[in-house]
Amino acid sequence: MLSLETMQRHVDALFPGFMGVRLVELAPERVLGELLVRPELCTAGEIMHGGPYMAFADTLGAIGTVINMPKGKRTTTTDSSTKFIGGAKVNTTVTGESVALHRGRTTMVWQTFIRTAEGKLCAVVTQTQLILD
Amino acid sequence: MLSLETMQRHVDALFPGFMGVRLVELAPERVLGELLVRPELCTAGEIMHGGPYMAFADTLGAIGTVINMPKGKRTTTTDSSTKFIGGAKVNTTVTGESVALHRGRTTMVWQTFIRTAEGKLCAVVTQTQLILD
Amino acid sequence: MLSLETMQRHVDALFPGFMGVRLVELAPERVLGELLVRPELCTAGEIMHGGPYMAFADTLGAIGTVINMPKGKRTTTTDSSTKFIGGAKVNTTVTGESVALHRGRTTMVWQTFIRTAEGKLCAVVTQTQLILD
Amino acid sequence: MLSLETMQRHVDALFPGFMGVRLVELAPERVLGELLVRPELCTAGEIMHGGPYMAFADTLGAIGTVINMPKGKRTTTTDSSTKFIGGAKVNTTVTGESVALHRGRTTMVWQTFIRTAEGKLCAVVTQTQLILD
């Protein structure tokens, strides 16, 4: 399995790095990350825009899939569904916990809970990852 | 109705501006925008990360709702569902076309088609907007 | 391509037949059906329960996939997302129009619009079909 | 709170009763039910059709909302998203466990896990319920 540091360097060069996603823990059934709600990630009202929630979750679920899939395979998200539940204020940090609901050979399903530092649920994202040759 | 320029200035100060969303047309039943696939918006393989697709669509659907709702109301996305269909290469421009499927007093449903410059479908995003006092 | 009659006989023996789904038109990019809102398909208030909407759409999108996929392949729905927009009254007939948004070798995406006889939109269902050997 | 028996009689007269949904436990944060996979609920291959999964979940999540909402209010599902993960064979019984992810005044979010008798996950359904006057 890739180390946390290697994976962090990998995402730093991509859109998650642009947003500021920090990986906290990688395990085959769970991936944890955190994201500072910088002003640039906000919408009106100084709360995080819906986009970063979905992008953060997409990142964690894809990493979870990469960790689990055989060498030489690729993955792509085919579907992502989000319920928005609560807001996250500017300059706070949200956590993302992505858990595997299904780890098959052809598809994996990951679900990510995004929460405030106090543990209040902000969004739930469920995504399907297709495994490709 | 807010002018295109006013709305563009509004989003420039928020996450859509950070990504580089440019509004192209605002009408009560349709909102058009475009987004340059800068390297910072990409994932591995030099194609746009799934996050910006979803964030771009969320922006357009929310704007469509704002255009249609009575003064003094607010809106929040309660749900967003995305099917990822094709990739968009770095340094190309994608277009987003968001159309109203439902414009009610309590909820609106907007659907956004993201396409390459050649018209190839990249993603379809369907979202529900709740109208609040 | 399978004839309408053959496909109708096929679904009659399955859950869609139990609900009363009638196929109206089969084409590679579009499948049409209709469904009588019998009392058994209703929820409180004498309007169609959410379940039959989703089941009706799932049926049409799967048929669209079967029509398009190479012989010897199978398909399964991996994901289905529904926005409920309006009610359909008991003893009326709703129509379902399922259109192909993507017809690839590995996945297809179909979107179904369910409408009242007067053309009022009741629900929009977007589903991903995985093509399997 | 309505008793299990009263609620069962209520659903027996509606589409869930037509499918054969049996309620097993009602609590403010969790609703349990079961469903016999009769041949009429199946698709090709003698496994449950996707429709009954979604209808079963929609039923449980709506009941969970009804239990929690103030008297005199109504609820409607605005959105339902399903990931299909595994099959359920004819003549077996599946269980549905619906848990509250969010119980607000305007919306509630319920998530339902459908599993085989052996505990294998068949589908996960996440739905938003709007609370109306």
XYZ file of C-alpha atoms in Angstrom:
532
model
C 0.000 0.000 0.000
C 1.178 3.519 -0.762
C 2.302 5.470 2.274
C 0.362 8.495 3.485
C 3.272 10.739 2.477
C 3.484 9.368 -1.058
C -0.256 9.679 -1.538
C -0.228 13.227 -0.130
C 2.511 14.232 -2.580
C 0.468 12.675 -5.367
C -2.702 14.631 -4.548
C -0.772 17.853 -3.848
C -0.053 18.142 -7.567
C -3.720 17.735 -8.478
C -7.031 19.501 -7.793
C -7.274 18.222 -4.196
C -3.956 19.924 -3.497
C -5.291 23.137 -5.030
C -8.170 22.993 -2.537
C -5.847 22.079 0.322
C -6.909 18.497 1.112
C -4.709 16.884 3.742
C -4.734 13.111 4.146
C -4.811 11.951 7.753
C -5.135 8.172 7.630
C -5.180 5.485 4.951
C -6.527 2.007 5.604
C -8.129 -0.521 3.249
C -11.623 0.110 4.583
C -11.327 3.756 5.590
C -9.650 6.934 4.407
C -9.536 10.073 6.534
C -8.738 13.589 5.434
C -9.223 17.178 6.460
C -9.783 20.447 4.680
C -9.429 24.009 5.932
C -12.413 26.098 4.835
C -10.386 28.929 3.295
C -12.310 31.971 2.024
C -11.633 30.816 -1.558
C -13.659 27.650 -0.890
C -16.747 29.535 0.275
C -20.049 30.646 -1.142
C -22.224 33.557 0.021
C -22.630 33.694 3.795
C -19.048 32.645 4.544
C -19.796 28.935 4.509
C -18.160 26.289 2.349
C -19.519 26.080 -1.200
C -21.144 22.768 -2.149
C -18.442 22.069 -4.708
C -15.543 21.504 -2.300
C -17.656 19.063 -0.261
C -18.204 16.929 -3.334
C -14.635 17.296 -4.590
C -13.196 16.413 -1.168
C -15.326 13.269 -0.972
C -14.546 12.281 -4.547
C -10.867 12.504 -3.690
C -11.111 10.318 -0.582
C -13.282 7.651 -2.233
C -10.977 7.452 -5.245
C -7.959 7.072 -2.955
C -9.744 4.302 -1.080
C -10.297 2.531 -4.369
C -6.689 2.968 -5.485
C -5.516 1.449 -2.209
C -7.656 -1.631 -2.761
C -7.356 -2.337 -6.452
C -4.827 -4.686 -8.035
C -1.664 -3.209 -9.542
C -1.964 -2.063 -13.116
C -5.659 -1.248 -12.850
C -7.173 2.209 -13.115
C -10.350 3.632 -11.606
C -12.866 6.273 -12.542
C -15.868 7.592 -10.640
C -19.024 6.731 -12.568
C -21.481 8.229 -10.142
C -21.582 10.461 -7.079
C -24.609 11.406 -4.998
C -24.503 14.004 -2.258
C -26.926 15.032 0.464
C -26.095 18.432 1.902
C -27.038 18.604 5.561
C -25.248 21.440 7.321
C -22.897 24.334 6.718
C -19.193 24.664 7.551
C -17.969 28.126 8.472
C -15.019 29.901 6.939
C -11.681 29.347 8.682
C -12.813 26.166 10.375
C -11.565 22.709 9.405
C -13.836 19.919 8.190
C -12.983 16.242 8.338
C -13.837 13.658 5.725
C -14.259 9.995 6.598
C -14.660 7.708 3.620
C -15.681 4.105 4.292
C -15.939 1.198 1.890
C -19.473 -0.103 1.417
C -18.405 -2.505 -1.318
C -15.022 -3.592 -2.627
C -15.578 -5.758 -5.689
C -13.445 -6.605 -8.687
C -15.455 -4.471 -11.112
C -16.852 -1.748 -8.892
C -16.322 -0.301 -5.437
C -18.743 1.865 -3.475
C -17.387 4.401 -0.989
C -19.343 6.670 1.296
C -17.898 9.832 2.773
C -19.139 11.717 5.815
C -17.993 15.313 6.043
C -18.207 16.810 9.509
C -17.293 19.995 11.330
C -14.593 19.932 14.003
C -17.411 19.551 16.560
C -18.664 16.437 14.758
C -21.764 17.976 13.186
C -22.622 16.288 9.880
C -22.260 18.594 6.868
C -22.710 16.225 3.928
C -22.868 12.573 2.956
C -21.483 11.526 -0.421
C -21.902 8.050 -1.909
C -19.922 7.200 -5.012
C -19.351 4.281 -7.354
C -15.875 3.623 -8.686
C -15.431 1.506 -11.803
C -12.236 -0.575 -11.975
C -10.682 -0.577 -15.432
C -7.764 -2.417 -17.057
C -33.139 39.875 -12.975
C -29.474 40.407 -12.104
C -27.302 41.224 -15.089
C -24.638 38.805 -16.287
C -21.935 41.227 -15.181
C -23.331 41.627 -11.669
C -23.706 37.898 -11.261
C -20.179 37.316 -12.595
C -18.753 39.771 -10.080
C -20.702 37.999 -7.365
C -19.304 34.564 -8.208
C -15.784 35.889 -8.811
C -15.467 36.508 -5.083
C -16.529 32.930 -4.250
C -15.364 29.370 -4.971
C -16.579 29.430 -8.591
C -14.304 32.398 -9.192
C -11.401 30.490 -7.629
C -11.997 27.722 -10.189
C -12.432 30.221 -13.013
C -16.131 29.810 -13.892
C -17.267 32.321 -16.500
C -20.969 32.965 -16.973
C -22.061 33.156 -20.608
C -25.831 33.500 -20.551
C -28.554 33.885 -17.915
C -32.185 33.169 -18.656
C -35.017 32.003 -16.385
C -34.985 28.476 -17.812
C -31.319 28.144 -18.741
C -27.917 29.199 -17.439
C -24.756 28.805 -19.525
C -21.188 28.966 -18.351
C -17.709 27.871 -19.316
C -14.628 26.722 -17.490
C -11.041 26.470 -18.666
C -9.532 23.142 -17.595
C -6.430 24.608 -15.961
C -3.784 22.170 -14.679
C -4.888 22.961 -11.101
C -8.348 21.542 -11.862
C -7.009 18.197 -13.079
C -6.539 14.719 -11.694
C -4.005 12.103 -12.859
C -3.865 11.739 -16.643
C -4.255 15.458 -17.320
C -8.040 15.385 -17.383
C -10.407 17.420 -15.227
C -10.924 16.056 -11.703
C -14.488 15.008 -10.859
C -14.766 17.745 -8.253
C -14.765 20.744 -10.603
C -17.492 19.137 -12.732
C -19.749 18.909 -9.699
C -18.799 22.336 -8.376
C -19.335 23.953 -11.787
C -22.793 22.420 -12.078
C -23.701 23.296 -8.502
C -22.833 26.899 -9.274
C -24.952 27.098 -12.422
C -27.984 25.395 -10.873
C -27.844 27.649 -7.828
C -27.643 30.724 -10.050
C -30.643 29.491 -12.018
C -32.549 29.197 -8.769
C -31.517 32.653 -7.568
C -32.747 34.148 -10.850
C -36.155 32.560 -10.397
C -36.869 32.905 -6.705
C -38.774 35.783 -5.099
C -36.797 38.604 -3.510
C -35.793 38.051 0.081
C -35.632 34.277 -0.244
C -32.497 32.167 0.040
C -31.623 28.834 -1.517
C -29.488 25.869 -0.584
C -28.682 22.707 -2.529
C -30.135 19.729 -0.692
C -29.037 17.086 -3.137
C -26.780 16.657 -6.155
C -26.347 13.546 -8.284
C -23.700 13.239 -10.973
C -23.061 10.713 -13.728
C -19.531 10.968 -15.086
C -19.466 10.084 -18.743
C -16.322 11.382 -20.458
C -13.056 13.172 -19.736
C -12.082 16.768 -20.478
C -8.422 17.398 -21.323
C -6.187 19.958 -19.686
C -6.116 23.379 -21.367
C -9.422 22.841 -23.146
C -12.623 24.658 -22.213
C -15.787 22.889 -21.102
C -19.252 24.369 -21.295
C -22.005 23.930 -18.740
C -25.669 24.174 -19.693
C -28.056 24.126 -16.761
C -31.757 23.773 -17.512
C -34.716 23.995 -15.171
C -36.635 20.734 -14.796
C -38.859 22.154 -12.085
C -39.365 25.642 -10.700
C -41.672 25.429 -7.715
C -42.181 27.617 -4.688
C -40.501 25.220 -2.270
C -38.003 23.418 -4.471
C -36.416 23.742 -7.878
C -34.667 21.013 -9.850
C -31.889 21.939 -12.268
C -29.954 19.659 -14.554
C -26.547 20.554 -15.930
C -24.841 19.058 -18.971
C -21.095 19.568 -19.112
C -19.586 19.149 -22.556
C -16.255 19.532 -24.307
C -15.785 22.261 -26.918
C -16.612 19.597 -29.526
C -19.921 18.886 -27.810
C -18.993 15.524 -26.288
C -20.884 14.911 -23.037
C -18.604 14.806 -19.964
C -21.073 14.731 -17.080
C -24.720 15.186 -16.174
C -25.578 16.669 -12.787
C -29.099 16.847 -11.367
C -29.667 18.898 -8.245
C -32.488 19.929 -5.949
C -32.551 23.445 -4.541
C -34.614 24.207 -1.474
C -36.114 27.711 -1.263
C -35.909 29.185 2.224
C -37.241 32.332 3.888
C -33.295 -6.073 -32.008
C -35.996 -7.802 -29.982
C -39.531 -6.932 -31.051
C -41.829 -4.968 -28.790
C -44.024 -8.047 -28.357
C -41.149 -10.303 -27.359
C -39.846 -7.751 -24.891
C -43.336 -7.210 -23.457
C -43.742 -10.960 -22.901
C -40.341 -10.998 -21.238
C -41.211 -8.232 -18.761
C -44.729 -9.573 -18.149
C -43.211 -12.494 -16.270
C -41.153 -10.203 -14.048
C -41.735 -7.395 -11.545
C -42.584 -4.825 -14.241
C -45.431 -7.099 -15.338
C -46.606 -7.327 -11.735
C -46.851 -3.528 -11.689
C -48.464 -3.419 -15.116
C -45.763 -1.781 -17.243
C -46.687 -1.666 -20.930
C -43.984 -1.037 -23.508
C -44.998 1.401 -26.232
C -41.911 1.921 -28.357
C -38.390 0.515 -28.524
C -35.589 2.288 -30.350
C -31.824 2.268 -29.777
C -31.821 5.756 -28.267
C -35.271 5.840 -26.694
C -37.675 3.495 -24.910
C -41.262 4.463 -24.186
C -43.664 2.822 -21.791
C -46.811 3.505 -19.844
C -48.190 2.508 -16.492
C -51.721 2.694 -15.123
C -51.727 4.107 -11.591
C -53.777 1.312 -10.038
C -54.778 1.712 -6.369
C -52.202 -0.954 -5.461
C -49.416 1.315 -6.736
C -50.446 4.254 -4.556
C -49.380 5.793 -1.286
C -51.499 7.944 1.057
C -53.487 10.618 -0.749
C -54.313 8.436 -3.751
C -51.190 9.318 -5.680
C -48.565 6.950 -7.008
C -46.023 5.761 -4.409
C -42.409 6.740 -5.091
C -41.428 3.110 -5.538
C -43.282 2.447 -8.797
C -41.769 5.573 -10.363
C -38.284 4.267 -9.675
C -39.124 0.700 -10.662
C -40.774 1.832 -13.899
C -37.725 3.890 -14.859
C -35.323 1.116 -13.886
C -37.209 -1.202 -16.206
C -37.110 1.154 -19.188
C -33.434 2.039 -18.797
C -32.460 -1.618 -18.457
C -34.433 -2.470 -21.603
C -32.681 0.350 -23.441
C -29.364 -1.134 -22.408
C -30.339 -4.666 -23.440
C -31.325 -3.357 -26.882
C -27.921 -1.771 -27.360
C -25.511 -4.262 -25.885
C -23.718 -6.995 -27.836
C -25.151 -10.505 -27.737
C -24.013 -12.640 -24.863
C -23.517 -9.717 -22.515
C -25.524 -9.029 -19.372
C -26.329 -5.768 -17.623
C -27.006 -4.653 -14.087
C -27.997 -1.265 -12.723
C -25.207 0.026 -10.487
C -26.809 3.307 -9.591
C -30.132 5.106 -9.850
C -30.937 8.660 -8.791
C -34.441 10.065 -8.747
C -35.835 13.557 -8.329
C -39.537 13.505 -7.442
C -41.283 16.517 -8.884
C -45.029 15.988 -9.053
C -47.756 13.536 -8.149
C -49.722 11.165 -10.391
C -53.322 10.491 -9.396
C -54.889 7.083 -8.992
C -56.544 5.662 -12.101
C -54.597 7.902 -14.462
C -51.842 6.650 -16.755
C -48.267 7.888 -16.619
C -45.798 7.670 -19.470
C -42.121 6.929 -19.175
C -39.627 8.138 -21.750
C -36.125 6.785 -21.312
C -33.362 8.328 -23.399
C -29.738 7.284 -23.758
C -27.275 9.838 -22.416
C -24.321 7.509 -22.970
C -23.951 4.174 -24.711
C -20.453 2.882 -24.080
C -18.935 -0.581 -24.054
C -18.586 -0.752 -20.275
C -21.400 1.463 -19.064
C -24.539 3.103 -20.381
C -26.427 5.994 -18.818
C -30.167 6.295 -19.348
C -32.466 9.023 -18.139
C -36.192 8.544 -17.744
C -38.842 11.243 -17.604
C -42.139 10.163 -16.078
C -45.068 12.388 -16.973
C -48.819 12.526 -16.481
C -51.125 12.127 -19.473
C -51.221 15.946 -19.642
C -47.443 16.051 -19.921
C -46.700 17.308 -16.411
C -43.344 16.062 -15.151
C -43.627 13.661 -12.193
C -40.073 12.377 -11.793
C -36.687 12.232 -13.459
C -34.554 9.133 -12.964
C -30.935 8.846 -14.093
C -29.303 5.445 -13.954
C -25.991 3.799 -14.788
C -25.973 0.336 -16.317
C -22.833 -1.774 -16.128
C -22.234 -4.151 -19.072
C -20.927 -7.532 -17.952
C -19.636 -10.625 -19.751
C -45.648 7.563 18.202
C -47.787 5.247 16.093
C -47.568 1.618 17.115
C -45.981 -0.967 14.832
C -49.390 -2.571 14.292
C -51.095 0.675 13.316
C -48.304 1.566 10.945
C -48.354 -1.946 9.442
C -52.096 -1.688 8.807
C -51.506 1.697 7.199
C -48.879 0.410 4.768
C -50.804 -2.803 4.054
C -53.380 -0.753 2.166
C -50.697 0.905 0.017
C -47.991 -0.112 -2.450
C -45.669 -1.452 0.283
C -48.426 -3.871 1.257
C -48.791 -4.930 -2.356
C -45.094 -5.838 -2.352
C -45.337 -7.507 1.045
C -43.293 -5.180 3.253
C -43.420 -6.173 6.922
C -42.390 -3.683 9.579
C -40.216 -5.148 12.323
C -39.201 -2.235 14.525
C -39.968 1.462 14.748
C -37.776 3.876 16.649
C -37.107 7.593 16.169
C -33.657 7.004 14.729
C -34.157 3.629 13.058
C -36.849 1.714 11.192
C -36.504 -1.983 10.414
C -38.486 -4.001 7.935
C -38.336 -7.190 5.924
C -39.484 -8.320 2.537
C -39.901 -11.787 1.110
C -38.422 -11.980 -2.394
C -41.503 -13.472 -4.053
C -41.216 -14.465 -7.735
C -43.362 -11.434 -8.649
C -40.668 -9.129 -7.253
C -37.905 -10.613 -9.418
C -36.123 -9.786 -12.623
C -34.356 -12.214 -14.977
C -32.105 -14.683 -13.163
C -34.465 -15.145 -10.218
C -33.080 -12.269 -8.222
C -34.976 -9.282 -6.875
C -35.645 -6.536 -9.426
C -34.060 -3.159 -8.662
C -37.469 -1.565 -8.250
C -38.524 -3.306 -5.042
C -35.206 -2.411 -3.402
C -35.871 1.254 -4.030
C -39.558 1.042 -3.125
C -38.796 -0.843 0.098
C -36.260 1.781 1.151
C -38.532 4.653 0.175
C -41.194 3.161 2.419
C -38.935 2.783 5.447
C -37.408 6.257 5.135
C -40.818 7.870 4.762
C -42.077 6.025 7.852
C -39.030 7.203 9.783
C -39.885 10.755 8.791
C -43.546 10.389 9.738
C -42.516 9.132 13.176
C -40.361 12.194 13.748
C -42.358 15.029 12.286
C -44.771 17.246 14.230
C -48.492 16.448 14.057
C -50.322 17.972 11.142
C -47.303 18.014 8.865
C -46.899 15.985 5.695
C -43.794 14.637 3.993
C -42.761 13.858 0.460
C -39.568 12.308 -0.866
C -37.758 14.864 -3.005
C -34.797 12.712 -3.895
C -33.619 9.115 -3.672
C -30.224 7.733 -4.676
C -29.454 4.035 -4.767
C -26.249 2.043 -5.157
C -26.944 -1.556 -6.124
C -24.319 -3.840 -4.660
C -25.491 -7.458 -4.597
C -28.369 -9.691 -5.589
C -31.093 -11.237 -3.429
C -32.375 -14.650 -4.519
C -35.997 -15.567 -5.025
C -37.757 -16.995 -1.962
C -35.261 -15.525 0.475
C -36.060 -12.635 2.807
C -34.201 -9.335 2.761
C -34.040 -6.914 5.658
C -34.127 -3.156 5.421
C -32.544 -0.957 8.073
C -33.257 2.725 7.674
C -31.297 5.138 9.853
C -31.703 8.874 10.269
C -28.723 10.888 9.036
C -30.498 14.181 9.612
C -33.762 15.120 11.303
C -34.408 18.797 10.712
C -37.536 20.886 10.673
C -37.560 21.347 6.897
C -35.855 18.198 5.656
C -34.822 14.793 6.930
C -32.271 12.460 5.388
C -32.642 8.717 5.826
C -30.335 5.988 4.639
C -31.456 2.421 4.152
C -29.267 -0.664 4.003
C -30.874 -3.695 2.396
C -29.227 -6.978 3.255
C -29.740 -10.679 2.697
C -30.607 -12.937 5.630
C -26.869 -13.703 5.851
C -26.097 -10.016 6.211
C -24.641 -9.449 2.741
C -25.258 -5.892 1.537
C -27.602 -5.699 -1.464
C -28.243 -1.968 -1.821
C -27.831 1.360 -0.081
C -30.480 4.002 -0.583
C -30.163 7.605 0.623
C -33.216 9.816 0.461
C -34.272 13.345 1.329
C -37.710 13.963 2.803
C -39.228 17.403 2.643
C -41.517 18.367 5.545
C -44.598 20.262 4.397
C -47.439 22.055 6.167
